[in-house]
CSV table of C-alpha atoms in Angstrom, one decimal:
chain,number,residue,atom,x,y,z
A,229,MET,CA,0.0,0.0,0.0
A,230,ILE,CA,1.5,3.3,-1.0
A,231,LEU,CA,1.9,5.9,1.7
A,232,LYS,CA,-0.7,8.3,0.3
A,233,GLN,CA,-3.3,5.5,0.1
A,234,PHE,CA,-2.6,4.4,3.6
A,235,LYS,CA,-2.8,7.9,5.0
A,236,GLU,CA,-6.2,8.3,3.4
A,237,LEU,CA,-7.5,4.9,4.7
A,238,LYS,CA,-6.2,5.6,8.2
A,239,GLU,CA,-7.9,9.0,8.2
A,240,PHE,CA,-11.1,7.3,7.0
A,241,LEU,CA,-11.0,4.7,9.7
A,242,SER,CA,-10.4,7.4,12.4
A,243,ARG,CA,-14.2,7.8,12.4
A,244,PRO,CA,-16.8,4.9,13.1
A,245,GLN,CA,-17.6,3.1,9.9
A,246,GLU,CA,-20.0,0.3,8.7
A,247,VAL,CA,-17.5,-2.2,7.4
A,248,VAL,CA,-18.0,-5.4,5.3
A,249,ILE,CA,-15.1,-7.8,5.1
A,250,ILE,CA,-15.2,-10.5,2.4
A,251,GLY,CA,-13.2,-13.7,1.9
A,252,HIS,CA,-13.0,-15.9,-1.2
A,253,ARG,CA,-15.2,-18.8,-2.3
A,254,ASN,CA,-14.4,-22.1,-0.6
A,255,PRO,CA,-12.5,-20.2,2.2
A,256,ASP,CA,-9.4,-21.7,3.8
A,257,GLY,CA,-7.7,-21.0,7.1
A,258,ASP,CA,-6.1,-17.8,5.8
A,259,ALA,CA,-9.3,-16.4,4.5
A,260,VAL,CA,-11.3,-17.2,7.7
A,261,GLY,CA,-8.5,-16.2,10.0
A,262,SER,CA,-7.7,-12.9,8.2
A,263,THR,CA,-11.3,-11.8,7.9
A,264,LEU,CA,-12.2,-12.6,11.5
A,265,GLY,CA,-9.0,-11.2,12.8
A,266,LEU,CA,-9.6,-7.9,11.0
A,267,LYS,CA,-13.2,-7.9,12.2
A,268,HIS,CA,-12.2,-8.2,15.8
A,269,TYR,CA,-9.7,-5.4,15.4
A,270,LEU,CA,-12.1,-3.0,13.7
A,271,ASP,CA,-14.8,-3.8,16.3
A,272,LYS,CA,-12.4,-2.9,19.0
A,273,LYS,CA,-11.7,0.4,17.2
A,274,GLY,CA,-15.3,1.3,17.4
A,275,HIS,CA,-16.4,0.3,13.9
A,276,LYS,CA,-19.2,-2.1,13.1
A,277,ALA,CA,-17.7,-4.9,11.0
A,278,GLN,CA,-19.5,-7.8,9.3
A,279,VAL,CA,-17.8,-10.7,7.6
A,280,LEU,CA,-19.3,-12.3,4.5
A,281,MET,CA,-18.3,-15.5,3.0
A,282,PRO,CA,-19.5,-16.7,-0.4
A,283,ASN,CA,-20.2,-20.2,0.8
A,284,GLU,CA,-19.4,-22.7,3.6
A,285,TYR,CA,-16.0,-23.5,5.1
A,286,PRO,CA,-14.8,-26.8,6.7
A,287,ASP,CA,-15.7,-27.9,10.1
A,288,PHE,CA,-12.1,-27.8,11.3
A,289,LEU,CA,-12.3,-24.0,11.0
A,290,GLN,CA,-15.7,-23.5,12.6
A,291,TRP,CA,-14.2,-23.0,16.0
A,292,ILE,CA,-12.3,-19.8,15.1
A,293,PRO,CA,-13.4,-16.9,17.4
A,294,GLY,CA,-16.3,-15.0,15.7
A,295,SER,CA,-17.1,-17.7,13.1
A,296,GLU,CA,-20.7,-17.8,14.4
A,297,THR,CA,-21.2,-14.2,13.3
A,298,VAL,CA,-20.2,-14.8,9.6
A,299,TYR,CA,-22.9,-14.4,7.0
A,300,ARG,CA,-22.9,-17.0,4.2
A,301,PHE,CA,-23.9,-15.2,0.9
A,302,ASP,CA,-25.3,-18.4,-0.5
A,303,ARG,CA,-27.5,-19.1,2.5
A,304,GLN,CA,-28.0,-15.7,4.1
A,305,ASN,CA,-28.4,-13.6,1.0
A,306,ASN,CA,-30.9,-11.1,2.5
A,307,GLN,CA,-28.7,-10.4,5.5
A,308,SER,CA,-25.6,-10.2,3.3
A,309,VAL,CA,-27.1,-7.7,0.9
A,310,LYS,CA,-28.5,-5.6,3.7
A,311,ALA,CA,-25.0,-5.4,5.2
A,312,LEU,CA,-23.5,-4.4,1.9
A,313,LYS,CA,-26.1,-1.7,1.4
A,314,LYS,CA,-25.3,-0.2,4.8
A,315,SER,CA,-21.5,-0.4,4.4
A,316,THR,CA,-19.2,2.6,4.0
A,317,ILE,CA,-16.2,0.5,2.9
A,318,ILE,CA,-15.7,-3.1,1.8
A,319,PHE,CA,-12.5,-5.0,2.6
A,320,LEU,CA,-11.5,-7.8,0.2
A,321,LEU,CA,-9.1,-10.3,1.9
A,322,ASP,CA,-7.1,-13.2,0.6
A,323,PHE,CA,-8.2,-13.0,-3.1
A,324,ASN,CA,-7.0,-10.8,-6.0
A,325,ALA,CA,-10.1,-10.4,-8.2
A,326,LEU,CA,-13.8,-10.3,-7.7
A,327,HIS,CA,-14.5,-13.5,-9.7
A,328,ARG,CA,-12.9,-15.4,-6.8
A,329,VAL,CA,-16.1,-14.9,-4.8
A,330,GLY,CA,-18.3,-16.7,-7.4
A,331,HIS,CA,-20.5,-15.4,-10.1
A,332,ASP,CA,-23.6,-14.4,-8.0
A,333,MET,CA,-21.7,-12.6,-5.3
A,334,GLN,CA,-19.5,-10.9,-7.9
A,335,ASN,CA,-22.5,-9.5,-9.7
A,336,THR,CA,-23.8,-8.2,-6.4
A,337,LEU,CA,-20.6,-6.5,-5.5
A,338,GLU,CA,-20.2,-4.8,-8.9
A,339,LYS,CA,-23.4,-2.9,-8.2
A,340,TYR,CA,-21.9,-1.0,-5.3
A,341,GLU,CA,-19.9,2.2,-5.6
A,342,ASN,CA,-18.3,1.9,-2.2
A,343,ASP,CA,-14.5,2.1,-1.9
A,344,PHE,CA,-12.9,-1.3,-1.8
A,345,ALA,CA,-9.7,-2.1,0.2
A,346,LEU,CA,-7.7,-5.1,-0.9
A,347,ILE,CA,-5.4,-7.0,1.5
A,348,ASP,CA,-3.9,-10.0,-0.4
A,349,HIS,CA,-0.7,-11.8,-1.3
A,350,HIS,CA,-1.7,-13.4,-4.6
A,351,GLN,CA,-0.2,-12.4,-7.9
A,352,GLN,CA,-1.7,-10.0,-10.5
A,353,PRO,CA,-4.4,-8.4,-8.4
A,354,ASP,CA,-7.2,-6.3,-9.9
A,355,ASP,CA,-7.2,-2.6,-9.2
A,356,PHE,CA,-9.1,-1.2,-6.2
A,357,THR,CA,-9.3,2.1,-4.3
A,358,TYR,CA,-6.9,0.9,-1.5
A,359,MET,CA,-4.3,-1.7,-2.4
A,360,TYR,CA,-2.1,-3.6,0.1
A,361,SER,CA,-0.8,-6.4,-2.2
A,362,ASP,CA,2.5,-8.2,-1.5
A,363,THR,CA,3.2,-11.6,-3.1
A,364,SER,CA,6.3,-12.1,-0.8
A,365,MET,CA,4.0,-12.5,2.3
A,366,SER,CA,3.4,-15.9,3.8
A,367,SER,CA,-0.3,-15.2,4.2
A,368,THR,CA,-3.0,-12.6,4.3
A,369,CYS,CA,-3.1,-13.0,8.1
A,370,GLN,CA,0.5,-11.8,8.3
A,371,MET,CA,-0.5,-8.8,6.2
A,372,VAL,CA,-3.4,-8.1,8.6
A,373,TYR,CA,-0.9,-8.1,11.4
A,374,ASN,CA,1.3,-5.6,9.4
A,375,PHE,CA,-1.8,-3.5,8.7
A,376,ILE,CA,-2.6,-3.3,12.5
A,377,GLU,CA,1.0,-2.4,13.1
A,378,MET,CA,0.9,0.4,10.5
A,379,MET,CA,-2.2,1.6,12.2
A,380,GLU,CA,0.0,1.8,15.4
A,381,ASP,CA,-2.4,-0.6,17.2
A,382,VAL,CA,-0.4,-3.7,17.8
A,383,ASP,CA,-1.1,-3.3,21.5
A,384,MET,CA,-4.8,-3.8,20.7
A,385,ILE,CA,-4.2,-7.4,19.5
A,386,ASP,CA,-6.0,-9.6,22.1
A,387,LYS,CA,-6.4,-13.4,22.3
A,388,HIS,CA,-9.2,-13.5,19.7
A,389,ILE,CA,-7.3,-11.5,17.1
A,390,ALA,CA,-4.1,-13.5,17.9
A,391,THR,CA,-5.8,-16.8,17.5
A,392,CYS,CA,-7.4,-15.8,14.2
A,393,LEU,CA,-4.1,-14.6,12.7
A,394,TYR,CA,-2.0,-17.5,14.1
A,395,THR,CA,-4.4,-19.9,12.5
A,396,GLY,CA,-4.2,-18.3,9.0
A,397,ILE,CA,-0.4,-18.0,9.1
A,398,MET,CA,-0.1,-21.6,10.3
A,399,THR,CA,-2.4,-23.1,7.6
A,400,ASP,CA,-1.1,-21.0,4.7
A,401,THR,CA,2.6,-21.9,5.5
A,402,GLY,CA,2.0,-25.6,5.9
A,403,SER,CA,2.8,-25.2,9.6
A,404,PHE,CA,5.7,-22.9,8.9
A,405,ARG,CA,7.5,-25.1,6.4
A,406,PHE,CA,7.0,-23.3,3.1
A,407,ARG,CA,9.6,-21.0,1.6
A,408,SER,CA,7.4,-18.0,2.3
A,409,THR,CA,8.0,-18.4,6.0
A,410,THR,CA,10.6,-15.8,7.0
A,411,SER,CA,12.2,-14.7,10.2
A,412,ARG,CA,9.7,-11.9,10.3
A,413,THR,CA,6.9,-14.5,10.1
A,414,HIS,CA,8.3,-16.3,13.1
A,415,ARG,CA,8.7,-13.0,15.1
A,416,ILE,CA,5.0,-12.3,14.4
A,417,ILE,CA,4.0,-15.8,15.5
A,418,ALA,CA,6.0,-15.3,18.7
A,419,ASP,CA,4.2,-12.0,19.4
A,420,LEU,CA,0.8,-13.7,18.7
A,421,ILE,CA,1.6,-16.4,21.2
A,422,ASP,CA,2.6,-13.7,23.7
A,423,LYS,CA,-0.8,-12.1,23.1
A,424,GLY,CA,-2.7,-15.2,23.8
A,425,ALA,CA,-2.7,-17.6,20.8
A,426,GLU,CA,-2.5,-21.1,22.2
A,427,ASN,CA,-0.4,-22.8,19.5
A,428,ASP,CA,-1.0,-26.4,20.7
A,429,LYS,CA,-4.8,-26.0,20.8
A,430,ILE,CA,-4.8,-24.3,17.4
A,431,HIS,CA,-2.8,-27.1,15.8
A,432,SER,CA,-5.0,-29.7,17.4
A,433,ASN,CA,-8.3,-28.0,16.3
A,434,VAL,CA,-7.1,-27.8,12.7
A,435,ASN,CA,-5.2,-31.0,12.3
A,436,ASP,CA,-6.7,-33.5,14.8
A,437,SER,CA,-10.3,-33.3,13.8
A,438,ASN,CA,-10.4,-36.1,11.3
A,439,THR,CA,-13.5,-38.3,10.9
A,440,TYR,CA,-13.2,-42.0,10.2
A,441,SER,CA,-14.7,-41.5,6.7
A,442,ARG,CA,-12.1,-38.7,6.0
A,443,LEU,CA,-9.2,-41.1,6.8
A,444,LEU,CA,-10.8,-43.7,4.5
A,445,LEU,CA,-11.0,-41.1,1.7
A,446,LEU,CA,-7.4,-40.2,2.3
A,447,GLY,CA,-6.5,-43.9,1.9
A,448,GLN,CA,-8.4,-44.0,-1.4
A,449,SER,CA,-6.6,-40.9,-2.6
A,450,LEU,CA,-3.2,-42.3,-1.8
A,451,SER,CA,-4.1,-45.6,-3.5
A,452,ASN,CA,-4.7,-43.5,-6.7
A,453,LEU,CA,-1.3,-41.8,-6.5
A,454,GLU,CA,0.7,-42.0,-9.7
A,455,ILE,CA,4.4,-41.1,-9.9
A,456,LEU,CA,6.2,-39.9,-13.1
A,457,PRO,CA,9.8,-40.1,-11.9
A,458,GLU,CA,11.3,-38.7,-15.2
A,459,TYR,CA,9.5,-35.4,-14.5
A,460,LYS,CA,9.9,-35.5,-10.7
A,461,THR,CA,6.1,-35.3,-10.6
A,462,ALA,CA,3.4,-37.2,-8.7
A,463,PHE,CA,-0.4,-36.7,-8.9
A,464,ILE,CA,-3.5,-37.9,-7.2
A,465,THR,CA,-7.0,-38.3,-8.7
A,466,LEU,CA,-10.3,-38.5,-6.8
A,467,SER,CA,-13.6,-39.2,-8.6
A,468,GLN,CA,-17.1,-38.1,-7.7
A,469,GLU,CA,-18.0,-41.7,-7.1
A,470,GLU,CA,-15.1,-42.2,-4.7
A,471,LYS,CA,-16.1,-39.0,-2.8
A,472,LYS,CA,-19.6,-40.3,-2.4
A,473,LYS,CA,-18.4,-43.7,-1.3
A,474,PHE,CA,-16.5,-42.2,1.6
A,475,ASN,CA,-19.2,-39.5,2.5
A,476,TYR,CA,-17.1,-36.6,1.4
A,477,GLU,CA,-17.6,-33.3,3.2
A,478,LYS,CA,-16.1,-29.9,2.4
A,479,GLY,CA,-12.5,-29.7,3.6
A,480,ASP,CA,-11.9,-33.5,3.5
A,481,THR,CA,-9.3,-33.1,0.7
A,482,GLU,CA,-7.6,-30.2,2.4
A,483,GLY,CA,-3.8,-30.8,2.3
A,484,VAL,CA,-4.0,-34.2,0.5
A,485,VAL,CA,-2.0,-32.8,-2.4
A,486,ASN,CA,1.0,-32.3,0.0
A,487,TYR,CA,1.3,-36.1,0.2
A,488,ALA,CA,2.2,-36.2,-3.5
A,489,LEU,CA,4.9,-33.5,-2.9
A,490,SER,CA,6.2,-35.2,0.2
A,491,LEU,CA,7.6,-38.1,-1.8
A,492,LYS,CA,11.4,-38.2,-2.0
A,493,GLY,CA,12.7,-36.7,-5.3
A,494,ILE,CA,9.3,-35.1,-6.2
A,495,VAL,CA,9.2,-31.4,-7.0
A,496,PHE,CA,5.7,-31.1,-8.6
A,497,GLY,CA,2.6,-32.5,-6.8
A,498,VAL,CA,-0.9,-32.3,-8.1
A,499,ILE,CA,-4.4,-33.5,-7.1
A,500,PHE,CA,-7.3,-33.7,-9.5
A,501,ILE,CA,-10.8,-33.8,-7.9
A,502,GLU,CA,-14.0,-34.3,-9.8
A,503,ASP,CA,-16.7,-31.7,-8.8
A,504,GLU,CA,-20.0,-32.9,-10.2
A,505,GLU,CA,-21.9,-29.8,-8.9
A,506,GLN,CA,-19.7,-27.4,-10.8
A,507,GLY,CA,-19.1,-29.7,-13.7
A,508,ILE,CA,-15.3,-29.4,-13.5
A,509,ILE,CA,-12.2,-31.0,-12.4
A,510,LYS,CA,-10.7,-29.0,-9.5
A,511,ILE,CA,-7.0,-29.0,-9.4
A,512,SER,CA,-4.4,-28.1,-6.7
A,513,PHE,CA,-0.8,-27.6,-7.7
A,514,ARG,CA,2.2,-27.6,-5.4
A,515,SER,CA,5.9,-27.4,-6.1
A,516,LYS,CA,9.4,-27.1,-4.5
A,517,GLY,CA,12.0,-24.7,-5.6
A,518,LYS,CA,12.0,-22.6,-8.8
A,519,PHE,CA,9.2,-24.3,-10.8
A,520,SER,CA,6.3,-21.9,-10.9
A,521,VAL,CA,2.9,-23.7,-10.5
A,522,ASN,CA,1.3,-20.2,-10.7
A,523,GLN,CA,2.5,-19.8,-14.3
A,524,PHE,CA,1.6,-23.4,-15.1
A,525,ALA,CA,-1.9,-23.1,-13.8
A,526,ARG,CA,-2.5,-19.7,-15.5
A,527,ASN,CA,-1.2,-21.0,-18.8
A,528,TYR,CA,-3.1,-24.2,-19.0
A,529,PHE,CA,-5.8,-24.6,-16.3
A,530,ASN,CA,-7.6,-21.3,-15.8
A,531,GLY,CA,-6.0,-20.8,-12.4
A,532,GLY,CA,-3.1,-19.2,-10.5
A,533,GLY,CA,-2.0,-18.3,-7.0
A,534,HIS,CA,1.5,-18.5,-5.8
A,535,ASP,CA,4.7,-19.7,-7.3
A,536,ASN,CA,4.7,-22.9,-5.2
A,537,ALA,CA,1.0,-23.3,-4.5
A,538,SER,CA,-1.8,-22.6,-6.9
A,539,GLY,CA,-5.2,-23.8,-8.0
A,540,GLY,CA,-6.9,-24.4,-11.3
A,541,LYS,CA,-9.8,-26.2,-13.1
A,542,SER,CA,-10.5,-28.2,-16.2
A,543,GLU,CA,-13.8,-28.5,-18.0
A,544,LEU,CA,-12.7,-31.8,-19.6
A,545,ASN,CA,-13.5,-35.1,-18.0
A,546,MET,CA,-11.0,-36.7,-15.6
A,547,GLU,CA,-9.4,-39.0,-18.3
A,548,ASP,CA,-8.9,-36.1,-20.7
A,549,THR,CA,-7.7,-33.8,-18.0
A,550,ILE,CA,-5.0,-36.2,-17.0
A,551,ALA,CA,-4.0,-36.8,-20.6
A,552,LYS,CA,-3.7,-33.0,-21.2
A,553,PHE,CA,-1.6,-32.7,-18.0
A,554,LYS,CA,0.8,-35.5,-19.0
A,555,SER,CA,1.2,-34.1,-22.5
A,556,LEU,CA,2.4,-30.8,-21.1
A,557,LEU,CA,5.2,-32.2,-18.9
A,558,PRO,CA,7.8,-33.0,-21.6
A,559,GLN,CA,8.4,-29.3,-22.4
A,560,TYR,CA,9.2,-28.7,-18.7
A,561,ILE,CA,11.5,-31.7,-18.1
A,562,ASP,CA,14.7,-29.6,-17.8
A,563,GLU,CA,13.0,-27.1,-15.5
A,564,LEU,CA,11.6,-29.9,-13.3
A,565,GLN,CA,14.9,-31.7,-13.1
A,566,THR,CA,16.7,-28.6,-11.9
A,567,SER,CA,14.0,-27.0,-9.9
A,568,TYR,CA,15.1,-28.0,-6.4
A,569,GLU,CA,18.3,-29.4,-5.1
A,570,VAL,CA,18.8,-30.6,-1.6
């Protein structure tokens, strides 16, 4: 955020405002943590803040402080629209373009002439009134901490805010193991613990909430794993039929792609998940080192995100999607072979 923009926003927030805070469709830990963390902070500042999510998020995030106050646009449309009409500013967190909230919500947001404030760490953001965009950041939650710090309000961070921000940083860094985790990230985490975040409980709430059926689904996913050693690539497929067989619920495939990347010698991991409702194959890409899955997803699968973690989609069936994916790899063989060295 350039200095002039920040001064204008800080001045605007010096008076009580009606604030709406929005996360992306299919919200993850960073989207939920950053929106609720910002809500708690703005509420403490004397504003009235309401979080809107396009749709539901997984059970393992439902415990985050303030989650019971979130409006789901797909289920609580009237309340959501009412909040938008009353709002004096709209914050957009953890996504870079309005299409990331889904078609219906995008159409609604485009009707409003409010100022939009973006806080996000994804590449190639759209243009909004206030922009805090930094692709080097580990997470949007880290950026919210920075924003509170720029507002000279770090002392206002309480246990609820600390818990929200810790959760998002933890989940978006793969428990602090991704390259985006810096010494600054760890210093922020230390401060959040000092301010009340209970790291052991947060890890347990997120990671130790598996159902029996989810573990069976994981087993099925791993049995579908295919390795392409010449390309240092591994991928997983999961069909709609397999999801139904193991009583799939939203969030059940969260992190499964990392098993493909965890294999020794693998630098490119992918999961392809059939989504009957949307009529697409949803894809998650992960990489180690210099190979940019953001560029790969943008070029071939209508997606994008970060250099080492991105999403995409295919409107082909599973068989044709896999065939397309495999056909692309030969041109990247040199890049994949030299992407990451121990």
